[in-house]
Amino acid sequence: MTDGTSMLATLRRIVQEVNAAEDLATALDIIVHRVQAALGVDVCSIYLHLPDPDSLTLMATVGLRPDAVGRVRLGLHEGLVGLVADRAEPINLKDAPSHPAYKYFPETGEEQFHAFLGVPILHHRRMLGVLVVQQAGERRFDEDHVAFLVTLATQLAGAISNAEISGELNRPAFHPHRRDIRIEGIAGAPGVAVGRAVVTFPETDLDAVPDRSVDDVKAEVRLFRQAVAAVQQELVELKERMSDVLPAEDRLLFDAYILLLGSDSLVEGTVRRIEGGNWAPGALRATIQEYAGNFDAMDDSYLRERGDDIRDLGQRLLDHLLSASPTRTRLPDDAILVGRQISAAQLASLDTGCLKGMVSATGSSSSHVAILARALGVPAVMGAADLPVGRMDGREVIVDGYQGQVLLQPSAEVKREFLRLAREEQELSQDLLQQATQPAVTRDGCTVPIYLNSGLMAELMPSQQAYADGIGLYRTEVPFMARERFPGEAEQAELYAQVLRAFPGKPVVLRTLDVGGDKALSYFPIEEDNPFLGYRGIRISLDHPEIFLTQLRAMLIANQYTDNLHVLFPMIGSVRELDEALALLARAREELYDEGLRVPAPKTGVMIEVPSAIYLAERLAEKVDFLSVGTNDLIQYLLAVDRNNARVADLYDDYHPAVLCALKMITEGGHKAGKPVSVCGEMASEPPLALLLLGVGVDSLSVTMASLPRIKWVVRSFSRRAARALFDKAMEIQDPGAIRRLLDDALVEAGLGALVRAGKH
Ligand code: PEP
Ligand code: MG
């Protein structure tokens, strides 16, 4: 391991192998053996941080006495290993025994080793343990060794944490199971759900295929053998077709594939795993990973590439298996949808009737899939990075959408406690719902219209009319995502007419198509490095008048009888973009006029969600009828925090002082132009933040149905004057946490403590 490339290749191979390990002991064993071989050292060991009592315990070693494993325990600040953990940085010593912190354990037989290098293993700021290499002679390990170990440790942290949980889940039936394994994530959609995990995965990714148990083993084996025969046939045909195009030596590759398909290790290995109870795709994944992994570990580059051939073959087999498998779209009654990366489009295209909850290993609370889950009333946890997704299928899970936690193997007591919490929450919602038909008028007599955020016909029920003053945001992209092609003019017009008719005489804001970012259309693929800073919203619409005009015409046609349409343009960043959008709207109306259809002119609005629009608020407002602040995007762009990225989720802060300043500028800008300002981002659906918005002077709020009763309660409990005083006070505070406390305290003092404590247990 001398040059950079081979170091990277070795690293990749180790990480890949560790990721595929079934439990922690295997994962650690792989690490110590591979590292020892790669660095050519005498000893490699791993100490893990174990609770009760807090210790750094030797968990795996090669080079020290094997029976020391599990027996050598250091206090958190003890010995050189403790020093590495304490300092959270590497320690590289020529002669360890002469260091004052050195602690000798006779059972290890380590007295002969002088050179010592320890690096910490950190996962999300948590100390998982220490990776140590030792050597007999007195020498300092060189830079390459340090760099290799540090790099490896950063990549292994996630895998170790994952293997730890997998191991707990994989214990044999007779073994006492650890109950209530808690996995931290981000609160995505409020509520609690108890159900069984159904793992969803991209079908083009063999490595993402989960384990899943089967009842009819024989049928599953048959399915697999049929797939093998089909792929064999496909390869023979492909080889024949290529006979004119490819030289004979290249065609040998097909023979190699066909031969591989006949090999025992691949076919019989998979069959054995199916007989062990796994479904064919899961058994195939495990076999291919093991088989390809053997080749990956080889030094010869030609042989290493055979690993890719095996994966390619595996993917072909998977394609056949999945197209033949009948089980993949059926959801059981108590389904908790689990996936590495669940997208809004995936959720929108599911029959959500059976869906009890959702857990995504990636994403954050402002991801569109989380917003959709909230709209559907499905409790959700996002960014649960430590969830062993591949081993989750069929397991009982509790989704705590308040705290952003997932509980595996729940105990009866914990289940009861969660159900009690859910019941209390529901009771509060019911009570508040009864008062929610009353208008939202502040204590000093200001009416603040409360609109609904929507985008799914399913949630638009006639009863909602009684509570909301209209629709403040209808996300038209959701019905686009649930289809396999762009909907036509008539289809769209029918859909929009239904929405407009649901609120006769009240404003209904239809937002024009806002795809891109994390909202993909399968039939309009966009490949970008920075999708949120890329091709999104109005930028696409202005580039594609054929799509945009169809949508605008459909909206206008839909509005011909109701005359309550408000058209809202997303992602506007300049006056020019707005001018172009308005010109196309005027053109759509003229076209209809020429075709003999006189339709009323709709009201128009601009979303303020791109930072440039903050400074242009007044000029933009002059050209339209209203402004609507999209705080979800505004905050991500203002704070440079990807709303979809769990890793930076705690930097995404609605209470950031810069957000307050921006809201003030926007409101003042809109009002200078004499136009009302609304907020339709998720911020308006949070009680303390709604109070803040009331204080900055916004004219109306657009919220989710689930939060509407709570938000009305807030508005009705305060005077505009008191809210303004709170906002002014908040503007003087720099710490977002202190701003939150100020607002929470005000809610408690006004007798709305139930909103502050909601979901806290
Ligand atoms: C927003 O950005 O705040 C918004 C309402 O739009 P979306 O969440 O659909 O991007
Ligand atoms: Mg937006």
PDB file of N, CA and C in Angstrom, residues 143-223:
ATOM      1  N   GLU A 143       3.400   8.851   8.123  1.00  0.00           N
ATOM      2  CA  GLU A 143       2.219   9.649   7.742  1.00  0.00           C
ATOM      3  C   GLU A 143       1.146   8.823   7.036  1.00  0.00           C
ATOM      4  N   ASP A 144       1.625   7.931   6.129  1.00  0.00           N
ATOM      5  CA  ASP A 144       0.685   7.114   5.343  1.00  0.00           C
ATOM      6  C   ASP A 144      -0.192   6.259   6.232  1.00  0.00           C
ATOM      7  N   HIS A 145       0.444   5.673   7.263  1.00  0.00           N
ATOM      8  CA  HIS A 145      -0.318   4.827   8.179  1.00  0.00           C
ATOM      9  C   HIS A 145      -1.378   5.631   8.917  1.00  0.00           C
ATOM     10  N   VAL A 146      -0.950   6.814   9.396  1.00  0.00           N
ATOM     11  CA  VAL A 146      -1.885   7.648  10.153  1.00  0.00           C
ATOM     12  C   VAL A 146      -3.052   8.047   9.247  1.00  0.00           C
ATOM     13  N   ALA A 147      -2.695   8.501   8.051  1.00  0.00           N
ATOM     14  CA  ALA A 147      -3.749   8.951   7.126  1.00  0.00           C
ATOM     15  C   ALA A 147      -4.707   7.808   6.814  1.00  0.00           C
ATOM     16  N   PHE A 148      -4.142   6.627   6.593  1.00  0.00           N
ATOM     17  CA  PHE A 148      -4.990   5.475   6.255  1.00  0.00           C
ATOM     18  C   PHE A 148      -5.968   5.169   7.390  1.00  0.00           C
ATOM     19  N   LEU A 149      -5.437   5.109   8.608  1.00  0.00           N
ATOM     20  CA  LEU A 149      -6.307   4.750   9.740  1.00  0.00           C
ATOM     21  C   LEU A 149      -7.362   5.810  10.015  1.00  0.00           C
ATOM     22  N   VAL A 150      -6.953   7.090   9.929  1.00  0.00           N
ATOM     23  CA  VAL A 150      -7.917   8.160  10.194  1.00  0.00           C
ATOM     24  C   VAL A 150      -9.033   8.096   9.155  1.00  0.00           C
ATOM     25  N   THR A 151      -8.651   7.928   7.883  1.00  0.00           N
ATOM     26  CA  THR A 151      -9.654   7.883   6.813  1.00  0.00           C
ATOM     27  C   THR A 151     -10.583   6.696   7.012  1.00  0.00           C
ATOM     28  N   LEU A 152      -9.979   5.566   7.322  1.00  0.00           N
ATOM     29  CA  LEU A 152     -10.778   4.354   7.497  1.00  0.00           C
ATOM     30  C   LEU A 152     -11.770   4.522   8.658  1.00  0.00           C
ATOM     31  N   ALA A 153     -11.269   5.094   9.758  1.00  0.00           N
ATOM     32  CA  ALA A 153     -12.133   5.243  10.942  1.00  0.00           C
ATOM     33  C   ALA A 153     -13.343   6.120  10.621  1.00  0.00           C
ATOM     34  N   THR A 154     -13.134   7.172   9.818  1.00  0.00           N
ATOM     35  CA  THR A 154     -14.283   8.039   9.498  1.00  0.00           C
ATOM     36  C   THR A 154     -15.323   7.273   8.695  1.00  0.00           C
ATOM     37  N   GLN A 155     -14.847   6.336   7.866  1.00  0.00           N
ATOM     38  CA  GLN A 155     -15.804   5.613   7.025  1.00  0.00           C
ATOM     39  C   GLN A 155     -16.435   4.428   7.733  1.00  0.00           C
ATOM     40  N   LEU A 156     -15.758   3.956   8.775  1.00  0.00           N
ATOM     41  CA  LEU A 156     -16.267   2.759   9.449  1.00  0.00           C
ATOM     42  C   LEU A 156     -17.314   3.066  10.510  1.00  0.00           C
ATOM     43  N   ALA A 157     -17.315   4.321  10.981  1.00  0.00           N
ATOM     44  CA  ALA A 157     -18.192   4.640  12.112  1.00  0.00           C
ATOM     45  C   ALA A 157     -19.637   4.252  11.833  1.00  0.00           C
ATOM     46  N   GLY A 158     -20.149   4.642  10.671  1.00  0.00           N
ATOM     47  CA  GLY A 158     -21.541   4.341  10.328  1.00  0.00           C
ATOM     48  C   GLY A 158     -21.771   2.844  10.257  1.00  0.00           C
ATOM     49  N   ALA A 159     -20.804   2.136   9.645  1.00  0.00           N
ATOM     50  CA  ALA A 159     -20.962   0.688   9.468  1.00  0.00           C
ATOM     51  C   ALA A 159     -20.953  -0.031  10.814  1.00  0.00           C
ATOM     52  N   ILE A 160     -20.111   0.437  11.750  1.00  0.00           N
ATOM     53  CA  ILE A 160     -20.042  -0.198  13.071  1.00  0.00           C
ATOM     54  C   ILE A 160     -21.368  -0.001  13.794  1.00  0.00           C
ATOM     55  N   SER A 161     -21.860   1.223  13.747  1.00  0.00           N
ATOM     56  CA  SER A 161     -23.120   1.521  14.419  1.00  0.00           C
ATOM     57  C   SER A 161     -24.251   0.691  13.818  1.00  0.00           C
ATOM     58  N   ASN A 162     -24.222   0.550  12.511  1.00  0.00           N
ATOM     59  CA  ASN A 162     -25.223  -0.241  11.799  1.00  0.00           C
ATOM     60  C   ASN A 162     -25.145  -1.723  12.148  1.00  0.00           C
ATOM     61  N   ALA A 163     -23.900  -2.246  12.194  1.00  0.00           N
ATOM     62  CA  ALA A 163     -23.709  -3.674  12.470  1.00  0.00           C
ATOM     63  C   ALA A 163     -24.151  -4.006  13.888  1.00  0.00           C
ATOM     64  N   GLU A 164     -23.978  -3.020  14.792  1.00  0.00           N
ATOM     65  CA  GLU A 164     -24.368  -3.215  16.182  1.00  0.00           C
ATOM     66  C   GLU A 164     -25.876  -3.495  16.241  1.00  0.00           C
ATOM     67  N   ILE A 165     -26.650  -2.683  15.532  1.00  0.00           N
ATOM     68  CA  ILE A 165     -28.101  -2.848  15.555  1.00  0.00           C
ATOM     69  C   ILE A 165     -28.509  -4.108  14.796  1.00  0.00           C
ATOM     70  N   SER A 166     -27.881  -4.342  13.636  1.00  0.00           N
ATOM     71  CA  SER A 166     -28.193  -5.550  12.862  1.00  0.00           C
ATOM     72  C   SER A 166     -27.996  -6.793  13.703  1.00  0.00           C
ATOM     73  N   GLY A 167     -26.896  -6.791  14.461  1.00  0.00           N
ATOM     74  CA  GLY A 167     -26.577  -7.950  15.293  1.00  0.00           C
ATOM     75  C   GLY A 167     -27.690  -8.220  16.285  1.00  0.00           C
ATOM     76  N   GLU A 168     -28.216  -7.142  16.879  1.00  0.00           N
ATOM     77  CA  GLU A 168     -29.318  -7.303  17.838  1.00  0.00           C
ATOM     78  C   GLU A 168     -30.539  -7.900  17.149  1.00  0.00           C
ATOM     79  N   LEU A 169     -30.768  -7.470  15.921  1.00  0.00           N
ATOM     80  CA  LEU A 169     -31.954  -7.944  15.207  1.00  0.00           C
ATOM     81  C   LEU A 169     -31.785  -9.384  14.736  1.00  0.00           C
ATOM     82  N   ASN A 170     -30.528  -9.775  14.540  1.00  0.00           N
ATOM     83  CA  ASN A 170     -30.290 -11.102  13.957  1.00  0.00           C
ATOM     84  C   ASN A 170     -30.115 -12.213  14.968  1.00  0.00           C
ATOM     85  N   ARG A 171     -30.281 -11.894  16.238  1.00  0.00           N
ATOM     86  CA  ARG A 171     -30.070 -12.941  17.241  1.00  0.00           C
ATOM     87  C   ARG A 171     -31.030 -14.086  17.009  1.00  0.00           C
ATOM     88  N   PRO A 172     -30.564 -15.309  17.265  1.00  0.00           N
ATOM     89  CA  PRO A 172     -31.459 -16.444  17.055  1.00  0.00           C
ATOM     90  C   PRO A 172     -32.685 -16.378  17.979  1.00  0.00           C
ATOM     91  N   ALA A 173     -33.741 -17.071  17.565  1.00  0.00           N
ATOM     92  CA  ALA A 173     -35.027 -16.955  18.241  1.00  0.00           C
ATOM     93  C   ALA A 173     -34.947 -17.274  19.736  1.00  0.00           C
ATOM     94  N   PHE A 174     -34.088 -18.225  20.101  1.00  0.00           N
ATOM     95  CA  PHE A 174     -34.049 -18.648  21.499  1.00  0.00           C
ATOM     96  C   PHE A 174     -33.279 -17.674  22.383  1.00  0.00           C
ATOM     97  N   HIS A 175     -32.580 -16.738  21.762  1.00  0.00           N
ATOM     98  CA  HIS A 175     -31.746 -15.814  22.507  1.00  0.00           C
ATOM     99  C   HIS A 175     -32.621 -14.684  23.064  1.00  0.00           C
ATOM    100  N   PRO A 176     -32.370 -14.270  24.322  1.00  0.00           N
ATOM    101  CA  PRO A 176     -33.183 -13.153  24.825  1.00  0.00           C
ATOM    102  C   PRO A 176     -32.907 -11.893  24.000  1.00  0.00           C
ATOM    103  N   HIS A 177     -33.953 -11.318  23.450  1.00  0.00           N
ATOM    104  CA  HIS A 177     -33.771 -10.150  22.594  1.00  0.00           C
ATOM    105  C   HIS A 177     -33.699  -8.876  23.408  1.00  0.00           C
ATOM    106  N   ARG A 178     -32.816  -7.970  22.941  1.00  0.00           N
ATOM    107  CA  ARG A 178     -32.819  -6.662  23.582  1.00  0.00           C
ATOM    108  C   ARG A 178     -34.067  -5.940  23.084  1.00  0.00           C
ATOM    109  N   ARG A 179     -34.802  -5.376  24.000  1.00  0.00           N
ATOM    110  CA  ARG A 179     -36.046  -4.695  23.639  1.00  0.00           C
ATOM    111  C   ARG A 179     -35.801  -3.201  23.460  1.00  0.00           C
ATOM    112  N   ASP A 180     -36.716  -2.553  22.764  1.00  0.00           N
ATOM    113  CA  ASP A 180     -36.720  -1.092  22.637  1.00  0.00           C
ATOM    114  C   ASP A 180     -35.387  -0.522  22.148  1.00  0.00           C
ATOM    115  N   ILE A 181     -34.898  -1.077  21.056  1.00  0.00           N
ATOM    116  CA  ILE A 181     -33.681  -0.513  20.465  1.00  0.00           C
ATOM    117  C   ILE A 181     -34.075   0.820  19.822  1.00  0.00           C
ATOM    118  N   ARG A 182     -33.415   1.867  20.297  1.00  0.00           N
ATOM    119  CA  ARG A 182     -33.822   3.211  19.891  1.00  0.00           C
ATOM    120  C   ARG A 182     -32.897   3.734  18.799  1.00  0.00           C
ATOM    121  N   ILE A 183     -33.472   4.197  17.729  1.00  0.00           N
ATOM    122  CA  ILE A 183     -32.660   4.777  16.658  1.00  0.00           C
ATOM    123  C   ILE A 183     -33.092   6.227  16.458  1.00  0.00           C
ATOM    124  N   GLU A 184     -32.101   7.110  16.542  1.00  0.00           N
ATOM    125  CA  GLU A 184     -32.414   8.539  16.467  1.00  0.00           C
ATOM    126  C   GLU A 184     -32.554   9.004  15.024  1.00  0.00           C
ATOM    127  N   GLY A 185     -33.532   9.853  14.800  1.00  0.00           N
ATOM    128  CA  GLY A 185     -33.688  10.470  13.484  1.00  0.00           C
ATOM    129  C   GLY A 185     -34.190  11.887  13.680  1.00  0.00           C
ATOM    130  N   ILE A 186     -34.965  12.358  12.733  1.00  0.00           N
ATOM    131  CA  ILE A 186     -35.496  13.727  12.776  1.00  0.00           C
ATOM    132  C   ILE A 186     -37.017  13.635  12.715  1.00  0.00           C
ATOM    133  N   ALA A 187     -37.692  14.434  13.545  1.00  0.00           N
ATOM    134  CA  ALA A 187     -39.154  14.421  13.511  1.00  0.00           C
ATOM    135  C   ALA A 187     -39.618  14.875  12.132  1.00  0.00           C
ATOM    136  N   GLY A 188     -40.339  14.004  11.417  1.00  0.00           N
ATOM    137  CA  GLY A 188     -40.750  14.320  10.042  1.00  0.00           C
ATOM    138  C   GLY A 188     -42.208  14.707   9.951  1.00  0.00           C
ATOM    139  N   ALA A 189     -43.078  13.914  10.561  1.00  0.00           N
ATOM    140  CA  ALA A 189     -44.508  14.217  10.603  1.00  0.00           C
ATOM    141  C   ALA A 189     -45.023  13.727  11.948  1.00  0.00           C
ATOM    142  N   PRO A 190     -45.803  14.582  12.650  1.00  0.00           N
ATOM    143  CA  PRO A 190     -46.174  14.233  14.021  1.00  0.00           C
ATOM    144  C   PRO A 190     -47.089  13.022  14.090  1.00  0.00           C
ATOM    145  N   GLY A 191     -47.078  12.385  15.248  1.00  0.00           N
ATOM    146  CA  GLY A 191     -47.923  11.212  15.456  1.00  0.00           C
ATOM    147  C   GLY A 191     -47.075  10.012  15.812  1.00  0.00           C
ATOM    148  N   VAL A 192     -47.762   8.986  16.267  1.00  0.00           N
ATOM    149  CA  VAL A 192     -47.085   7.769  16.682  1.00  0.00           C
ATOM    150  C   VAL A 192     -47.731   6.607  15.945  1.00  0.00           C
ATOM    151  N   ALA A 193     -46.933   5.658  15.515  1.00  0.00           N
ATOM    152  CA  ALA A 193     -47.517   4.500  14.835  1.00  0.00           C
ATOM    153  C   ALA A 193     -46.799   3.238  15.260  1.00  0.00           C
ATOM    154  N   VAL A 194     -47.571   2.169  15.383  1.00  0.00           N
ATOM    155  CA  VAL A 194     -46.988   0.863  15.669  1.00  0.00           C
ATOM    156  C   VAL A 194     -47.381  -0.027  14.495  1.00  0.00           C
ATOM    157  N   GLY A 195     -46.411  -0.669  13.870  1.00  0.00           N
ATOM    158  CA  GLY A 195     -46.754  -1.499  12.719  1.00  0.00           C
ATOM    159  C   GLY A 195     -45.583  -2.361  12.274  1.00  0.00           C
ATOM    160  N   ARG A 196     -45.697  -2.900  11.061  1.00  0.00           N
ATOM    161  CA  ARG A 196     -44.634  -3.771  10.524  1.00  0.00           C
ATOM    162  C   ARG A 196     -43.944  -3.082   9.354  1.00  0.00           C
ATOM    163  N   ALA A 197     -42.625  -3.193   9.341  1.00  0.00           N
ATOM    164  CA  ALA A 197     -41.850  -2.516   8.300  1.00  0.00           C
ATOM    165  C   ALA A 197     -42.021  -3.195   6.939  1.00  0.00           C
ATOM    166  N   VAL A 198     -42.239  -2.360   5.930  1.00  0.00           N
ATOM    167  CA  VAL A 198     -42.189  -2.830   4.551  1.00  0.00           C
ATOM    168  C   VAL A 198     -41.086  -2.015   3.886  1.00  0.00           C
ATOM    169  N   VAL A 199     -40.019  -2.707   3.478  1.00  0.00           N
ATOM    170  CA  VAL A 199     -38.874  -1.966   2.940  1.00  0.00           C
ATOM    171  C   VAL A 199     -39.062  -1.712   1.449  1.00  0.00           C
ATOM    172  N   THR A 200     -38.913  -0.450   1.070  1.00  0.00           N
ATOM    173  CA  THR A 200     -38.971  -0.114  -0.342  1.00  0.00           C
ATOM    174  C   THR A 200     -37.550   0.205  -0.809  1.00  0.00           C
ATOM    175  N   PHE A 201     -37.229  -0.167  -2.036  1.00  0.00           N
ATOM    176  CA  PHE A 201     -35.849   0.014  -2.507  1.00  0.00           C
ATOM    177  C   PHE A 201     -35.861   0.271  -4.007  1.00  0.00           C
ATOM    178  N   PRO A 202     -34.824   0.972  -4.503  1.00  0.00           N
ATOM    179  CA  PRO A 202     -34.759   1.183  -5.952  1.00  0.00           C
ATOM    180  C   PRO A 202     -34.419  -0.139  -6.649  1.00  0.00           C
ATOM    181  N   GLU A 203     -35.218  -0.522  -7.625  1.00  0.00           N
ATOM    182  CA  GLU A 203     -35.039  -1.853  -8.211  1.00  0.00           C
ATOM    183  C   GLU A 203     -33.782  -1.964  -9.062  1.00  0.00           C
ATOM    184  N   THR A 204     -33.145  -0.830  -9.279  1.00  0.00           N
ATOM    185  CA  THR A 204     -31.938  -0.869 -10.102  1.00  0.00           C
ATOM    186  C   THR A 204     -30.695  -1.018  -9.228  1.00  0.00           C
ATOM    187  N   ASP A 205     -30.881  -1.234  -7.941  1.00  0.00           N
ATOM    188  CA  ASP A 205     -29.737  -1.295  -7.039  1.00  0.00           C
ATOM    189  C   ASP A 205     -29.755  -2.599  -6.246  1.00  0.00           C
ATOM    190  N   LEU A 206     -28.971  -3.565  -6.728  1.00  0.00           N
ATOM    191  CA  LEU A 206     -28.938  -4.878  -6.094  1.00  0.00           C
ATOM    192  C   LEU A 206     -28.543  -4.778  -4.618  1.00  0.00           C
ATOM    193  N   ASP A 207     -27.576  -3.888  -4.323  1.00  0.00           N
ATOM    194  CA  ASP A 207     -27.096  -3.788  -2.942  1.00  0.00           C
ATOM    195  C   ASP A 207     -28.175  -3.303  -1.977  1.00  0.00           C
ATOM    196  N   ALA A 208     -29.216  -2.654  -2.515  1.00  0.00           N
ATOM    197  CA  ALA A 208     -30.270  -2.103  -1.634  1.00  0.00           C
ATOM    198  C   ALA A 208     -31.381  -3.107  -1.355  1.00  0.00           C
ATOM    199  N   VAL A 209     -31.311  -4.286  -1.955  1.00  0.00           N
ATOM    200  CA  VAL A 209     -32.389  -5.261  -1.759  1.00  0.00           C
ATOM    201  C   VAL A 209     -32.403  -5.735  -0.302  1.00  0.00           C
ATOM    202  N   PRO A 210     -33.556  -5.645   0.360  1.00  0.00           N
ATOM    203  CA  PRO A 210     -33.604  -6.063   1.766  1.00  0.00           C
ATOM    204  C   PRO A 210     -33.773  -7.574   1.916  1.00  0.00           C
ATOM    205  N   ASP A 211     -33.519  -8.058   3.118  1.00  0.00           N
ATOM    206  CA  ASP A 211     -33.894  -9.438   3.436  1.00  0.00           C
ATOM    207  C   ASP A 211     -35.395  -9.455   3.651  1.00  0.00           C
ATOM    208  N   ARG A 212     -36.042 -10.560   3.313  1.00  0.00           N
ATOM    209  CA  ARG A 212     -37.501 -10.651   3.511  1.00  0.00           C
ATOM    210  C   ARG A 212     -37.804 -12.131   3.672  1.00  0.00           C
ATOM    211  N   SER A 213     -38.605 -12.482   4.671  1.00  0.00           N
ATOM    212  CA  SER A 213     -38.812 -13.920   4.860  1.00  0.00           C
ATOM    213  C   SER A 213     -39.926 -14.439   3.951  1.00  0.00           C
ATOM    214  N   VAL A 214     -39.773 -15.700   3.523  1.00  0.00           N
ATOM    215  CA  VAL A 214     -40.797 -16.315   2.656  1.00  0.00           C
ATOM    216  C   VAL A 214     -41.381 -17.545   3.334  1.00  0.00           C
ATOM    217  N   ASP A 215     -42.639 -17.819   3.038  1.00  0.00           N
ATOM    218  CA  ASP A 215     -43.276 -19.024   3.568  1.00  0.00           C
ATOM    219  C   ASP A 215     -43.083 -20.193   2.614  1.00  0.00           C
ATOM    220  N   ASP A 216     -43.316 -19.932   1.329  1.00  0.00           N
ATOM    221  CA  ASP A 216     -43.255 -21.019   0.354  1.00  0.00           C
ATOM    222  C   ASP A 216     -41.855 -21.079  -0.275  1.00  0.00           C
ATOM    223  N   VAL A 217     -40.980 -21.800   0.406  1.00  0.00           N
ATOM    224  CA  VAL A 217     -39.585 -21.862  -0.027  1.00  0.00           C
ATOM    225  C   VAL A 217     -39.467 -22.486  -1.415  1.00  0.00           C
ATOM    226  N   LYS A 218     -40.244 -23.546  -1.636  1.00  0.00           N
ATOM    227  CA  LYS A 218     -40.141 -24.267  -2.915  1.00  0.00           C
ATOM    228  C   LYS A 218     -40.477 -23.350  -4.092  1.00  0.00           C
ATOM    229  N   ALA A 219     -41.551 -22.590  -3.920  1.00  0.00           N
ATOM    230  CA  ALA A 219     -41.965 -21.688  -5.000  1.00  0.00           C
ATOM    231  C   ALA A 219     -40.892 -20.636  -5.257  1.00  0.00           C
ATOM    232  N   GLU A 220     -40.263 -20.194  -4.174  1.00  0.00           N
ATOM    233  CA  GLU A 220     -39.231 -19.162  -4.299  1.00  0.00           C
ATOM    234  C   GLU A 220     -38.008 -19.710  -5.042  1.00  0.00           C
ATOM    235  N   VAL A 221     -37.637 -20.975  -4.725  1.00  0.00           N
ATOM    236  CA  VAL A 221     -36.502 -21.604  -5.416  1.00  0.00           C
ATOM    237  C   VAL A 221     -36.848 -21.737  -6.904  1.00  0.00           C
ATOM    238  N   ARG A 222     -38.092 -22.126  -7.158  1.00  0.00           N
ATOM    239  CA  ARG A 222     -38.515 -22.290  -8.562  1.00  0.00           C
ATOM    240  C   ARG A 222     -38.373 -20.952  -9.302  1.00  0.00           C
ATOM    241  N   LEU A 223     -38.832 -19.900  -8.648  1.00  0.00           N
ATOM    242  CA  LEU A 223     -38.765 -18.561  -9.234  1.00  0.00           C
ATOM    243  C   LEU A 223     -37.319 -18.206  -9.581  1.00  0.00           C
TER     244      LEU A 223
END
